[in-house]
Amino acid sequence: MSLVQTTQEWLVRKRDGRVVPFNVERIETALRKAFRADQGLSADAILDEGVEKEIADLSRIVLEQVSNAAGSDQGVDVEKIQDFVEMQLMRRGHYAVARRYIVYRAEHAKLRALRDPAPSELAERPRLFVTQPDGTKRPLDPKRIERLIAEACQGLEDVCSVEEIRDEVLKTLFDGITMDEIQRAMVLAARTRIERDPAYDVVTSRLMLMIVYREALGSVPSMFSLDAIYRDRFANYLDAGITAGRLSPDLKVYNLSKIAAALQPQRDGLFQYLGLQAIYDRYLIHVGPKRIETPQYFWMRVAMGLAMNEADREARAIEYYDLLSTHRFISATPTLFNSGTLRPQLSSCYLSTVSDDLEHIFKVVSDNAKLSKWAGGLGNDWTNIRATNAHIQGTNGQSQGVIPFLKVVNDTAVAVNQGGKRKGAVCSYLESWHLDVEEFLDLRKNTGDDRRRTHDMHTANWIPDLFMKRVRENREWTLFNPSDVRDLHDLVGKKFEARYEEYERLADEGKLKLFRRLPAVDLWRKMLTRVFETGHPWITWKDPSNVRSPQDHVGVVHSSNLCTEILLNTSQDEVAVCNLGSINLKLHVEEGKLNLPMLEKTVRTAVRMLDNVIDINYYPIEEAKNSNLRHRPIGLGLMGFQDALVAIGIGYASDAAVKFADESMEAISYFAILASADLARERGPYQTYAGSKWDRGLLPIDTIDLLEQERGVKIDLDRSSTMDWSVAREAVAKHGMRNSNVMAIAPTATISTIIGVSQSIEPHYKNLYVKSNLSGEFTQINRDLVLDLKSRGEWNQEMIDALKYYDGSVSEIPSLPDDLKAKYLTAFEIDPKWLIECAARRQKWIDMGMSLNLYMMHPSGKKLHDMYMLAWEKGLKTTYYLRTLAATQVEKSTIDVNRFGIQPRWMKSQSASSDIQIVRNQAALPSSSSGSASSPLDQGELPPTEVKQCLLDDPGCEACQ
């Protein structure tokens, strides 16, 4: 008789005294779990043949030991069998596996003690106590923990395991633990399983809501009592916030019964976990460490703050609340932070021009500090400042140029962050003819004199069209000292070109002493090299930003803002201000197309909310108040564009996506212009309306021809439309405009996270990745992809492992069909030309700009040149980050990479180069894909691992949104 057959007669004595038949598979299962844990594999991962053979050998040896002790009818003690396993693991050199096995035994002993024990175990059961808020202790009730988890899993039991989460939580408990710590342990246990199925995200968010309710409401209400408690305690919340100095007493002027009755607590369920964690960490009003706001109190507080000056404030507050709480439109972060508070600084962006005067230089630095304190993102134009070695009349000395002052700006941004809630954030702009521009390009480098580096400040090139034409034509470019050519700063288009060439003649004649000449392509090469190396300075264009500006009659746009979407006039007397908010485009797609009536309703309400910001806003400096009240600019943007494409069923890299980008932005523009004209009828046009492009009958679509005329270069852009624009033209002509500028597409890094949609106009970053922000690191999985995979029977642990291995890409997973791969291309798999084409179609409808990130998996000099030249040729006003692969990747230690057999593209070696090399022989260069005459940069590939740009998941990217 074989040993295995003999084991059928053996008995095992359990810990509760029961005697049961011996089962050899239990030993093999325990060993497999220990080996998988040691290798970091998932619970159902397949072990390789060598490990399985070792498990078989270990089991056989353990069986031999058990056979020597199996003669008694009392059975072999289960603990003794586990001792045998432990001993053999050690003897055969599997020390790490043995440690895992020991931990496994200890954890399960703890779980047995905490779960329902048998009567014989009661006397030995360890007693754990929970520390109460008053310091007293009560016995831990594991059943209560299980009930809370079960409540969070309600309706999802077929996917989410209550027992798994419970056991994970029980493993972490200790004597004296607090209820807060228990609830956070539940959140963490559920959160680690999100990658398995988005249903675990729902469970995690429900558990997170329990934490919020316990703090804000004093208890965790049941679903039957939530509505009543929510509404009953709303007035108490306001009283607590006002007493603590966190909320404005003006909120009490509302009919609070009417407001409270409008609250919809069930909308808390619209949040995904990461969004809920974000508002908990940074948005919900707190007194000390305790949050006094629930999510719906938060939305209502923002709405009430924005409706304060309305005639029927209750009706308007409820209207705004409904828009916010259903996630159809979200105001920008400063508005969410400060609406309804004692200091309602609700604006997002401030732009200033620095004069060439020491007193004004440090006034701007002081203004930056004041604006940053109240959560404003900053854009400074430094082109006026005289260059290095320029003459100082007052002291008869020589200037140190602009760079030392920028170092002061950098350090100020670090010292004065955004209200202690986010990093201070500022971007400095310089025109490309400034004599210090080459040092400006080096500001973000990690080498060189650190006193002339600004590691925490963003930078951007403000490039005239003439420079781009000189690059295309391979001509020379002249750098000037601003104090010698003072009018260049305020000139654009053909006037700039004529005056610039006149200054070049004066330099040639010896009438200008301080200048330098170099090939334009050399400077362009350095610009692109620095963008490649450091992500800065960003590439933005002066002429399209000005020629297409509605406000060209009262000033000049000297720079953009922190995120390159705001384009407003600035001067010594005016600091431009913009007030932002974004439409959730995803929610406006129904049955595969835009729901235009819903979109119109959303846009009209959103424009009114943004216009209200201007009058309610707290202005830290007078120049900002003057500018905002005169011109009343707002920036209505969008987010969830990629999600909208998925809802329609098309991929980003397609003509259909370009068409949708065009038509969706046209609709937003159409409704926004009508809404502002309607507000002008009700409230009057903005002060400087007379003489504006609006007043002259020029809408954004009409200004493309003006740019083409000024540039003298054809702009290859589809100018077609689908809506009856005569209606908008007639409304503007009859009523004017309430706002000088109406549209700008911001990055929405944080507010898109709050409502769980794709950022702004971004493609999906990855389908599975780890997002890092100021709240921590969070696994993100593409829910739509999971639903598609489930519908095709493809969602399983093997697919999760494949997504991890291929770094969130589906393109190289053999089992998936091509239509799914096209639909879920990630940002680095999409040719940048599609992003630029979509952006160009939007730009034709927008009176300001957009934060356009560009992605490149394997950059080369030629690719960068062609990409940015194409953006300019298409008439774009600005670009934002050049993105490369993030350093924070999904953990791959839980998969067996050998199963896949090939290297994904991100692992494949690329030919290396430390710099972008210039090609001097222009005649030998091929034409660029953008249509320019030639490419001045080489075609050598550059490895993405060497690129040091700001990462997509870098917390610093949340600076203004």
mmCIF file of N, CA and C in Angstrom, residues 88-198:
data_model
loop_
_atom_site.group_PDB
_atom_site.id
_atom_site.type_symbol
_atom_site.label_atom_id
_atom_site.label_comp_id
_atom_site.label_asym_id
_atom_site.label_seq_id
_atom_site.Cartn_x
_atom_site.Cartn_y
_atom_site.Cartn_z
ATOM 1 N N GLN A 88 11.070 21.444 7.623
ATOM 2 C CA GLN A 88 11.594 20.992 6.342
ATOM 3 C C GLN A 88 11.920 22.166 5.413
ATOM 4 N N LEU A 89 11.137 23.220 5.478
ATOM 5 C CA LEU A 89 11.461 24.423 4.703
ATOM 6 C C LEU A 89 12.834 24.963 5.100
ATOM 7 N N MET A 90 13.095 25.000 6.394
ATOM 8 C CA MET A 90 14.379 25.496 6.876
ATOM 9 C C MET A 90 15.514 24.564 6.450
ATOM 10 N N ARG A 91 15.303 23.249 6.608
ATOM 11 C CA ARG A 91 16.361 22.296 6.279
ATOM 12 C C ARG A 91 16.743 22.342 4.801
ATOM 13 N N ARG A 92 15.773 22.617 3.940
ATOM 14 C CA ARG A 92 16.064 22.640 2.502
ATOM 15 C C ARG A 92 16.442 24.033 2.021
ATOM 16 N N GLY A 93 16.686 24.954 2.964
ATOM 17 C CA GLY A 93 17.233 26.266 2.614
ATOM 18 C C GLY A 93 16.226 27.307 2.182
ATOM 19 N N HIS A 94 14.927 27.033 2.361
ATOM 20 C CA HIS A 94 13.903 28.006 1.967
ATOM 21 C C HIS A 94 13.591 28.923 3.151
ATOM 22 N N TYR A 95 14.576 29.705 3.564
ATOM 23 C CA TYR A 95 14.412 30.499 4.788
ATOM 24 C C TYR A 95 13.338 31.592 4.623
ATOM 25 N N ALA A 96 13.361 32.263 3.481
ATOM 26 C CA ALA A 96 12.375 33.341 3.261
ATOM 27 C C ALA A 96 10.961 32.763 3.203
ATOM 28 N N VAL A 97 10.826 31.601 2.555
ATOM 29 C CA VAL A 97 9.508 30.962 2.476
ATOM 30 C C VAL A 97 9.058 30.532 3.863
ATOM 31 N N ALA A 98 10.001 30.023 4.656
ATOM 32 C CA ALA A 98 9.673 29.617 6.025
ATOM 33 C C ALA A 98 9.173 30.797 6.837
ATOM 34 N N ARG A 99 9.817 31.955 6.651
ATOM 35 C CA ARG A 99 9.361 33.153 7.370
ATOM 36 C C ARG A 99 7.928 33.500 6.967
ATOM 37 N N ARG A 100 7.645 33.409 5.660
ATOM 38 C CA ARG A 100 6.287 33.671 5.189
ATOM 39 C C ARG A 100 5.297 32.689 5.839
ATOM 40 N N TYR A 101 5.704 31.455 5.946
ATOM 41 C CA TYR A 101 4.841 30.430 6.512
ATOM 42 C C TYR A 101 4.586 30.696 7.995
ATOM 43 N N ILE A 102 5.630 31.135 8.697
ATOM 44 C CA ILE A 102 5.486 31.465 10.123
ATOM 45 C C ILE A 102 4.505 32.625 10.297
ATOM 46 N N VAL A 103 4.667 33.662 9.446
ATOM 47 C CA VAL A 103 3.757 34.813 9.507
ATOM 48 C C VAL A 103 2.332 34.366 9.202
ATOM 49 N N TYR A 104 2.201 33.504 8.213
ATOM 50 C CA TYR A 104 0.886 32.984 7.838
ATOM 51 C C TYR A 104 0.216 32.277 9.023
ATOM 52 N N ARG A 105 0.979 31.450 9.732
ATOM 53 C CA ARG A 105 0.440 30.748 10.891
ATOM 54 C C ARG A 105 -0.001 31.728 11.976
ATOM 55 N N ALA A 106 0.857 32.746 12.217
ATOM 56 C CA ALA A 106 0.545 33.717 13.277
ATOM 57 C C ALA A 106 -0.705 34.519 12.946
ATOM 58 N N GLU A 107 -0.808 34.954 11.674
ATOM 59 C CA GLU A 107 -1.967 35.747 11.279
ATOM 60 C C GLU A 107 -3.252 34.938 11.403
ATOM 61 N N HIS A 108 -3.190 33.679 11.000
ATOM 62 C CA HIS A 108 -4.396 32.871 11.065
ATOM 63 C C HIS A 108 -4.757 32.514 12.497
ATOM 64 N N ALA A 109 -3.757 32.410 13.355
ATOM 65 C CA ALA A 109 -4.064 32.204 14.773
ATOM 66 C C ALA A 109 -4.808 33.414 15.325
ATOM 67 N N LYS A 110 -4.377 34.604 14.902
ATOM 68 C CA LYS A 110 -5.036 35.836 15.358
ATOM 69 C C LYS A 110 -6.462 35.907 14.808
ATOM 70 N N LEU A 111 -6.627 35.546 13.546
ATOM 71 C CA LEU A 111 -7.957 35.584 12.955
ATOM 72 C C LEU A 111 -8.899 34.616 13.650
ATOM 73 N N ARG A 112 -8.389 33.420 13.965
ATOM 74 C CA ARG A 112 -9.228 32.451 14.669
ATOM 75 C C ARG A 112 -9.679 32.978 16.023
ATOM 76 N N ALA A 113 -8.766 33.716 16.661
ATOM 77 C CA ALA A 113 -9.096 34.255 17.978
ATOM 78 C C ALA A 113 -10.134 35.364 17.890
ATOM 79 N N LEU A 114 -10.095 36.141 16.815
ATOM 80 C CA LEU A 114 -11.004 37.280 16.697
ATOM 81 C C LEU A 114 -12.358 36.896 16.107
ATOM 82 N N ARG A 115 -12.347 35.877 15.230
ATOM 83 C CA ARG A 115 -13.625 35.398 14.704
ATOM 84 C C ARG A 115 -14.346 34.591 15.772
ATOM 85 N N ASP A 116 -15.553 34.122 15.463
ATOM 86 C CA ASP A 116 -16.334 33.356 16.442
ATOM 87 C C ASP A 116 -15.535 32.155 16.937
ATOM 88 N N PRO A 117 -15.113 32.135 18.182
ATOM 89 C CA PRO A 117 -14.324 31.014 18.673
ATOM 90 C C PRO A 117 -15.222 29.865 19.135
ATOM 91 N N ALA A 118 -14.638 28.665 19.134
ATOM 92 C CA ALA A 118 -15.339 27.519 19.708
ATOM 93 C C ALA A 118 -15.334 27.663 21.216
ATOM 94 N N PRO A 119 -16.291 27.011 21.897
ATOM 95 C CA PRO A 119 -16.362 27.142 23.367
ATOM 96 C C PRO A 119 -15.042 26.825 24.051
ATOM 97 N N SER A 120 -14.324 25.846 23.536
ATOM 98 C CA SER A 120 -13.059 25.478 24.191
ATOM 99 C C SER A 120 -11.996 26.551 24.055
ATOM 100 N N GLU A 121 -12.188 27.482 23.064
ATOM 101 C CA GLU A 121 -11.183 28.524 22.857
ATOM 102 C C GLU A 121 -11.498 29.804 23.614
ATOM 103 N N LEU A 122 -12.708 29.928 24.143
ATOM 104 C CA LEU A 122 -13.118 31.191 24.763
ATOM 105 C C LEU A 122 -12.186 31.617 25.888
ATOM 106 N N ALA A 123 -11.764 30.635 26.710
ATOM 107 C CA ALA A 123 -10.938 30.994 27.864
ATOM 108 C C ALA A 123 -9.592 31.558 27.442
ATOM 109 N N GLU A 124 -9.111 31.093 26.248
ATOM 110 C CA GLU A 124 -7.786 31.527 25.821
ATOM 111 C C GLU A 124 -7.845 32.678 24.813
ATOM 112 N N ARG A 125 -9.044 33.108 24.458
ATOM 113 C CA ARG A 125 -9.176 34.156 23.438
ATOM 114 C C ARG A 125 -8.542 35.454 23.914
ATOM 115 N N PRO A 126 -7.619 36.057 23.126
ATOM 116 C CA PRO A 126 -7.010 37.324 23.527
ATOM 117 C C PRO A 126 -8.043 38.437 23.493
ATOM 118 N N ARG A 127 -7.994 39.334 24.438
ATOM 119 C CA ARG A 127 -8.944 40.443 24.506
ATOM 120 C C ARG A 127 -8.293 41.695 23.961
ATOM 121 N N LEU A 128 -8.882 42.222 22.883
ATOM 122 C CA LEU A 128 -8.426 43.495 22.341
ATOM 123 C C LEU A 128 -9.447 44.564 22.693
ATOM 124 N N PHE A 129 -8.937 45.765 22.986
ATOM 125 C CA PHE A 129 -9.810 46.863 23.370
ATOM 126 C C PHE A 129 -9.653 48.021 22.399
ATOM 127 N N VAL A 130 -10.750 48.746 22.204
ATOM 128 C CA VAL A 130 -10.773 49.926 21.339
ATOM 129 C C VAL A 130 -10.772 51.163 22.218
ATOM 130 N N THR A 131 -9.824 52.072 21.951
ATOM 131 C CA THR A 131 -9.736 53.316 22.719
ATOM 132 C C THR A 131 -10.780 54.299 22.214
ATOM 133 N N GLN A 132 -11.597 54.799 23.105
ATOM 134 C CA GLN A 132 -12.642 55.748 22.762
ATOM 135 C C GLN A 132 -12.077 57.180 22.727
ATOM 136 N N PRO A 133 -12.809 58.117 22.112
ATOM 137 C CA PRO A 133 -12.324 59.502 22.052
ATOM 138 C C PRO A 133 -12.016 60.105 23.420
ATOM 139 N N ASP A 134 -12.732 59.665 24.465
ATOM 140 C CA ASP A 134 -12.495 60.208 25.802
ATOM 141 C C ASP A 134 -11.386 59.466 26.542
ATOM 142 N N GLY A 135 -10.739 58.514 25.887
ATOM 143 C CA GLY A 135 -9.630 57.786 26.506
ATOM 144 C C GLY A 135 -10.027 56.469 27.133
ATOM 145 N N THR A 136 -11.314 56.242 27.334
ATOM 146 C CA THR A 136 -11.749 54.957 27.903
ATOM 147 C C THR A 136 -11.618 53.858 26.850
ATOM 148 N N LYS A 137 -11.688 52.607 27.316
ATOM 149 C CA LYS A 137 -11.531 51.478 26.401
ATOM 150 C C LYS A 137 -12.739 50.550 26.494
ATOM 151 N N ARG A 138 -13.099 50.038 25.325
ATOM 152 C CA ARG A 138 -14.186 49.071 25.242
ATOM 153 C C ARG A 138 -13.698 47.848 24.477
ATOM 154 N N PRO A 139 -14.248 46.664 24.803
ATOM 155 C CA PRO A 139 -13.825 45.461 24.084
ATOM 156 C C PRO A 139 -14.104 45.581 22.586
ATOM 157 N N LEU A 140 -13.187 45.101 21.798
ATOM 158 C CA LEU A 140 -13.347 45.091 20.351
ATOM 159 C C LEU A 140 -14.450 44.118 19.955
ATOM 160 N N ASP A 141 -15.302 44.556 19.021
ATOM 161 C CA ASP A 141 -16.381 43.706 18.528
ATOM 162 C C ASP A 141 -16.114 43.405 17.052
ATOM 163 N N PRO A 142 -15.491 42.272 16.725
ATOM 164 C CA PRO A 142 -15.209 41.944 15.319
ATOM 165 C C PRO A 142 -16.464 41.893 14.460
ATOM 166 N N LYS A 143 -17.595 41.517 15.083
ATOM 167 C CA LYS A 143 -18.837 41.449 14.317
ATOM 168 C C LYS A 143 -19.264 42.824 13.799
ATOM 169 N N ARG A 144 -18.968 43.859 14.581
ATOM 170 C CA ARG A 144 -19.313 45.213 14.127
ATOM 171 C C ARG A 144 -18.496 45.578 12.898
ATOM 172 N N ILE A 145 -17.214 45.202 12.909
ATOM 173 C CA ILE A 145 -16.359 45.471 11.755
ATOM 174 C C ILE A 145 -16.922 44.761 10.525
ATOM 175 N N GLU A 146 -17.310 43.503 10.708
ATOM 176 C CA GLU A 146 -17.854 42.741 9.584
ATOM 177 C C GLU A 146 -19.150 43.359 9.079
ATOM 178 N N ARG A 147 -19.990 43.856 9.983
ATOM 179 C CA ARG A 147 -21.245 44.484 9.565
ATOM 180 C C ARG A 147 -20.993 45.719 8.706
ATOM 181 N N LEU A 148 -20.008 46.554 9.110
ATOM 182 C CA LEU A 148 -19.694 47.753 8.336
ATOM 183 C C LEU A 148 -19.175 47.393 6.944
ATOM 184 N N ILE A 149 -18.317 46.381 6.884
ATOM 185 C CA ILE A 149 -17.791 45.952 5.588
ATOM 186 C C ILE A 149 -18.905 45.378 4.728
ATOM 187 N N ALA A 150 -19.775 44.604 5.337
ATOM 188 C CA ALA A 150 -20.900 44.025 4.595
ATOM 189 C C ALA A 150 -21.811 45.116 4.045
ATOM 190 N N GLU A 151 -22.024 46.154 4.835
ATOM 191 C CA GLU A 151 -22.840 47.276 4.364
ATOM 192 C C GLU A 151 -22.185 47.950 3.167
ATOM 193 N N ALA A 152 -20.859 48.091 3.207
ATOM 194 C CA ALA A 152 -20.141 48.717 2.092
ATOM 195 C C ALA A 152 -20.170 47.846 0.840
ATOM 196 N N CYS A 153 -20.274 46.528 1.027
ATOM 197 C CA CYS A 153 -20.280 45.592 -0.102
ATOM 198 C C CYS A 153 -21.683 45.293 -0.615
ATOM 199 N N GLN A 154 -22.669 45.942 -0.037
ATOM 200 C CA GLN A 154 -24.058 45.620 -0.376
ATOM 201 C C GLN A 154 -24.301 45.785 -1.871
ATOM 202 N N GLY A 155 -24.850 44.743 -2.485
ATOM 203 C CA GLY A 155 -25.121 44.766 -3.915
ATOM 204 C C GLY A 155 -23.945 44.361 -4.773
ATOM 205 N N LEU A 156 -22.788 44.194 -4.163
ATOM 206 C CA LEU A 156 -21.574 43.856 -4.909
ATOM 207 C C LEU A 156 -20.967 42.537 -4.426
ATOM 208 N N GLU A 157 -21.747 41.770 -3.674
ATOM 209 C CA GLU A 157 -21.220 40.554 -3.038
ATOM 210 C C GLU A 157 -20.727 39.520 -4.047
ATOM 211 N N ASP A 158 -21.265 39.566 -5.275
ATOM 212 C CA ASP A 158 -20.825 38.579 -6.261
ATOM 213 C C ASP A 158 -19.417 38.871 -6.770
ATOM 214 N N VAL A 159 -18.926 40.094 -6.508
ATOM 215 C CA VAL A 159 -17.590 40.478 -6.958
ATOM 216 C C VAL A 159 -16.649 40.716 -5.775
ATOM 217 N N CYS A 160 -17.171 41.348 -4.732
ATOM 218 C CA CYS A 160 -16.337 41.764 -3.598
ATOM 219 C C CYS A 160 -16.547 40.839 -2.400
ATOM 220 N N SER A 161 -15.457 40.399 -1.810
ATOM 221 C CA SER A 161 -15.514 39.448 -0.707
ATOM 222 C C SER A 161 -15.474 40.167 0.635
ATOM 223 N N VAL A 162 -16.564 40.082 1.378
ATOM 224 C CA VAL A 162 -16.616 40.639 2.727
ATOM 225 C C VAL A 162 -15.585 39.945 3.608
ATOM 226 N N GLU A 163 -15.489 38.623 3.466
ATOM 227 C CA GLU A 163 -14.584 37.851 4.322
ATOM 228 C C GLU A 163 -13.124 38.231 4.086
ATOM 229 N N GLU A 164 -12.747 38.411 2.830
ATOM 230 C CA GLU A 164 -11.358 38.781 2.521
ATOM 231 C C GLU A 164 -11.000 40.114 3.162
ATOM 232 N N ILE A 165 -11.872 41.097 2.988
ATOM 233 C CA ILE A 165 -11.593 42.419 3.548
ATOM 234 C C ILE A 165 -11.564 42.339 5.073
ATOM 235 N N ARG A 166 -12.537 41.614 5.644
ATOM 236 C CA ARG A 166 -12.582 41.462 7.100
ATOM 237 C C ARG A 166 -11.293 40.849 7.630
ATOM 238 N N ASP A 167 -10.862 39.743 7.008
ATOM 239 C CA ASP A 167 -9.656 39.071 7.492
ATOM 240 C C ASP A 167 -8.432 39.970 7.370
ATOM 241 N N GLU A 168 -8.375 40.747 6.279
ATOM 242 C CA GLU A 168 -7.250 41.675 6.101
ATOM 243 C C GLU A 168 -7.239 42.720 7.213
ATOM 244 N N VAL A 169 -8.421 43.212 7.583
ATOM 245 C CA VAL A 169 -8.512 44.211 8.647
ATOM 246 C C VAL A 169 -8.126 43.594 9.989
ATOM 247 N N LEU A 170 -8.654 42.423 10.280
ATOM 248 C CA LEU A 170 -8.390 41.796 11.572
ATOM 249 C C LEU A 170 -6.900 41.532 11.788
ATOM 250 N N LYS A 171 -6.181 41.291 10.702
ATOM 251 C CA LYS A 171 -4.738 41.059 10.820
ATOM 252 C C LYS A 171 -3.999 42.290 11.359
ATOM 253 N N THR A 172 -4.550 43.461 11.118
ATOM 254 C CA THR A 172 -3.839 44.704 11.459
ATOM 255 C C THR A 172 -4.190 45.244 12.835
ATOM 256 N N LEU A 173 -5.157 44.642 13.515
ATOM 257 C CA LEU A 173 -5.634 45.203 14.775
ATOM 258 C C LEU A 173 -4.632 44.991 15.910
ATOM 259 N N PHE A 174 -4.691 45.891 16.869
ATOM 260 C CA PHE A 174 -3.833 45.787 18.052
ATOM 261 C C PHE A 174 -4.589 46.354 19.246
ATOM 262 N N ASP A 175 -4.144 45.993 20.418
ATOM 263 C CA ASP A 175 -4.814 46.447 21.625
ATOM 264 C C ASP A 175 -4.667 47.956 21.780
ATOM 265 N N GLY A 176 -5.769 48.645 22.036
ATOM 266 C CA GLY A 176 -5.751 50.091 22.202
ATOM 267 C C GLY A 176 -6.008 50.852 20.916
ATOM 268 N N ILE A 177 -6.304 50.149 19.839
ATOM 269 C CA ILE A 177 -6.577 50.804 18.554
ATOM 270 C C ILE A 177 -7.800 51.701 18.684
ATOM 271 N N THR A 178 -7.835 52.783 17.899
ATOM 272 C CA THR A 178 -8.993 53.680 17.911
ATOM 273 C C THR A 178 -9.943 53.315 16.781
ATOM 274 N N MET A 179 -11.171 53.814 16.878
ATOM 275 C CA MET A 179 -12.142 53.542 15.820
ATOM 276 C C MET A 179 -11.700 54.190 14.511
ATOM 277 N N ASP A 180 -11.077 55.354 14.587
ATOM 278 C CA ASP A 180 -10.553 55.995 13.376
ATOM 279 C C ASP A 180 -9.561 55.075 12.679
ATOM 280 N N GLU A 181 -8.671 54.473 13.470
ATOM 281 C CA GLU A 181 -7.660 53.587 12.896
ATOM 282 C C GLU A 181 -8.289 52.332 12.309
ATOM 283 N N ILE A 182 -9.341 51.824 12.938
ATOM 284 C CA ILE A 182 -10.044 50.657 12.404
ATOM 285 C C ILE A 182 -10.691 51.006 11.062
ATOM 286 N N GLN A 183 -11.334 52.178 11.000
ATOM 287 C CA GLN A 183 -11.996 52.564 9.754
ATOM 288 C C GLN A 183 -10.988 52.782 8.630
ATOM 289 N N ARG A 184 -9.842 53.336 8.969
ATOM 290 C CA ARG A 184 -8.813 53.537 7.943
ATOM 291 C C ARG A 184 -8.228 52.198 7.494
ATOM 292 N N ALA A 185 -8.157 51.238 8.422
ATOM 293 C CA ALA A 185 -7.696 49.900 8.056
ATOM 294 C C ALA A 185 -8.682 49.251 7.080
ATOM 295 N N MET A 186 -9.969 49.492 7.282
ATOM 296 C CA MET A 186 -10.968 48.952 6.361
ATOM 297 C C MET A 186 -10.816 49.576 4.974
ATOM 298 N N VAL A 187 -10.607 50.888 4.942
ATOM 299 C CA VAL A 187 -10.413 51.571 3.667
ATOM 300 C C VAL A 187 -9.184 51.011 2.947
ATOM 301 N N LEU A 188 -8.100 50.861 3.664
ATOM 302 C CA LEU A 188 -6.864 50.372 3.060
ATOM 303 C C LEU A 188 -7.031 48.945 2.545
ATOM 304 N N ALA A 189 -7.721 48.098 3.315
ATOM 305 C CA ALA A 189 -7.911 46.712 2.892
ATOM 306 C C ALA A 189 -8.724 46.631 1.604
ATOM 307 N N ALA A 190 -9.734 47.467 1.483
ATOM 308 C CA ALA A 190 -10.545 47.478 0.259
ATOM 309 C C ALA A 190 -9.794 48.128 -0.894
ATOM 310 N N ARG A 191 -9.073 49.181 -0.592
ATOM 311 C CA ARG A 191 -8.354 49.949 -1.621
ATOM 312 C C ARG A 191 -7.315 49.112 -2.352
ATOM 313 N N THR A 192 -6.634 48.205 -1.635
ATOM 314 C CA THR A 192 -5.593 47.399 -2.267
ATOM 315 C C THR A 192 -6.168 46.413 -3.278
ATOM 316 N N ARG A 193 -7.485 46.241 -3.291
ATOM 317 C CA ARG A 193 -8.108 45.289 -4.208
ATOM 318 C C ARG A 193 -8.745 45.964 -5.416
ATOM 319 N N ILE A 194 -8.590 47.287 -5.546
ATOM 320 C CA ILE A 194 -9.240 48.016 -6.641
ATOM 321 C C ILE A 194 -8.778 47.508 -7.996
ATOM 322 N N GLU A 195 -7.507 47.114 -8.090
ATOM 323 C CA GLU A 195 -7.013 46.650 -9.383
ATOM 324 C C GLU A 195 -7.725 45.377 -9.843
ATOM 325 N N ARG A 196 -8.293 44.622 -8.909
ATOM 326 C CA ARG A 196 -9.013 43.405 -9.291
ATOM 327 C C ARG A 196 -10.302 43.718 -10.034
ATOM 328 N N ASP A 197 -10.999 44.734 -9.518
ATOM 329 C CA ASP A 197 -12.302 45.066 -10.101
ATOM 330 C C ASP A 197 -12.708 46.450 -9.599
ATOM 331 N N PRO A 198 -13.223 47.317 -10.479
ATOM 332 C CA PRO A 198 -13.670 48.645 -10.039
ATOM 333 C C PRO A 198 -14.740 48.599 -8.958
#
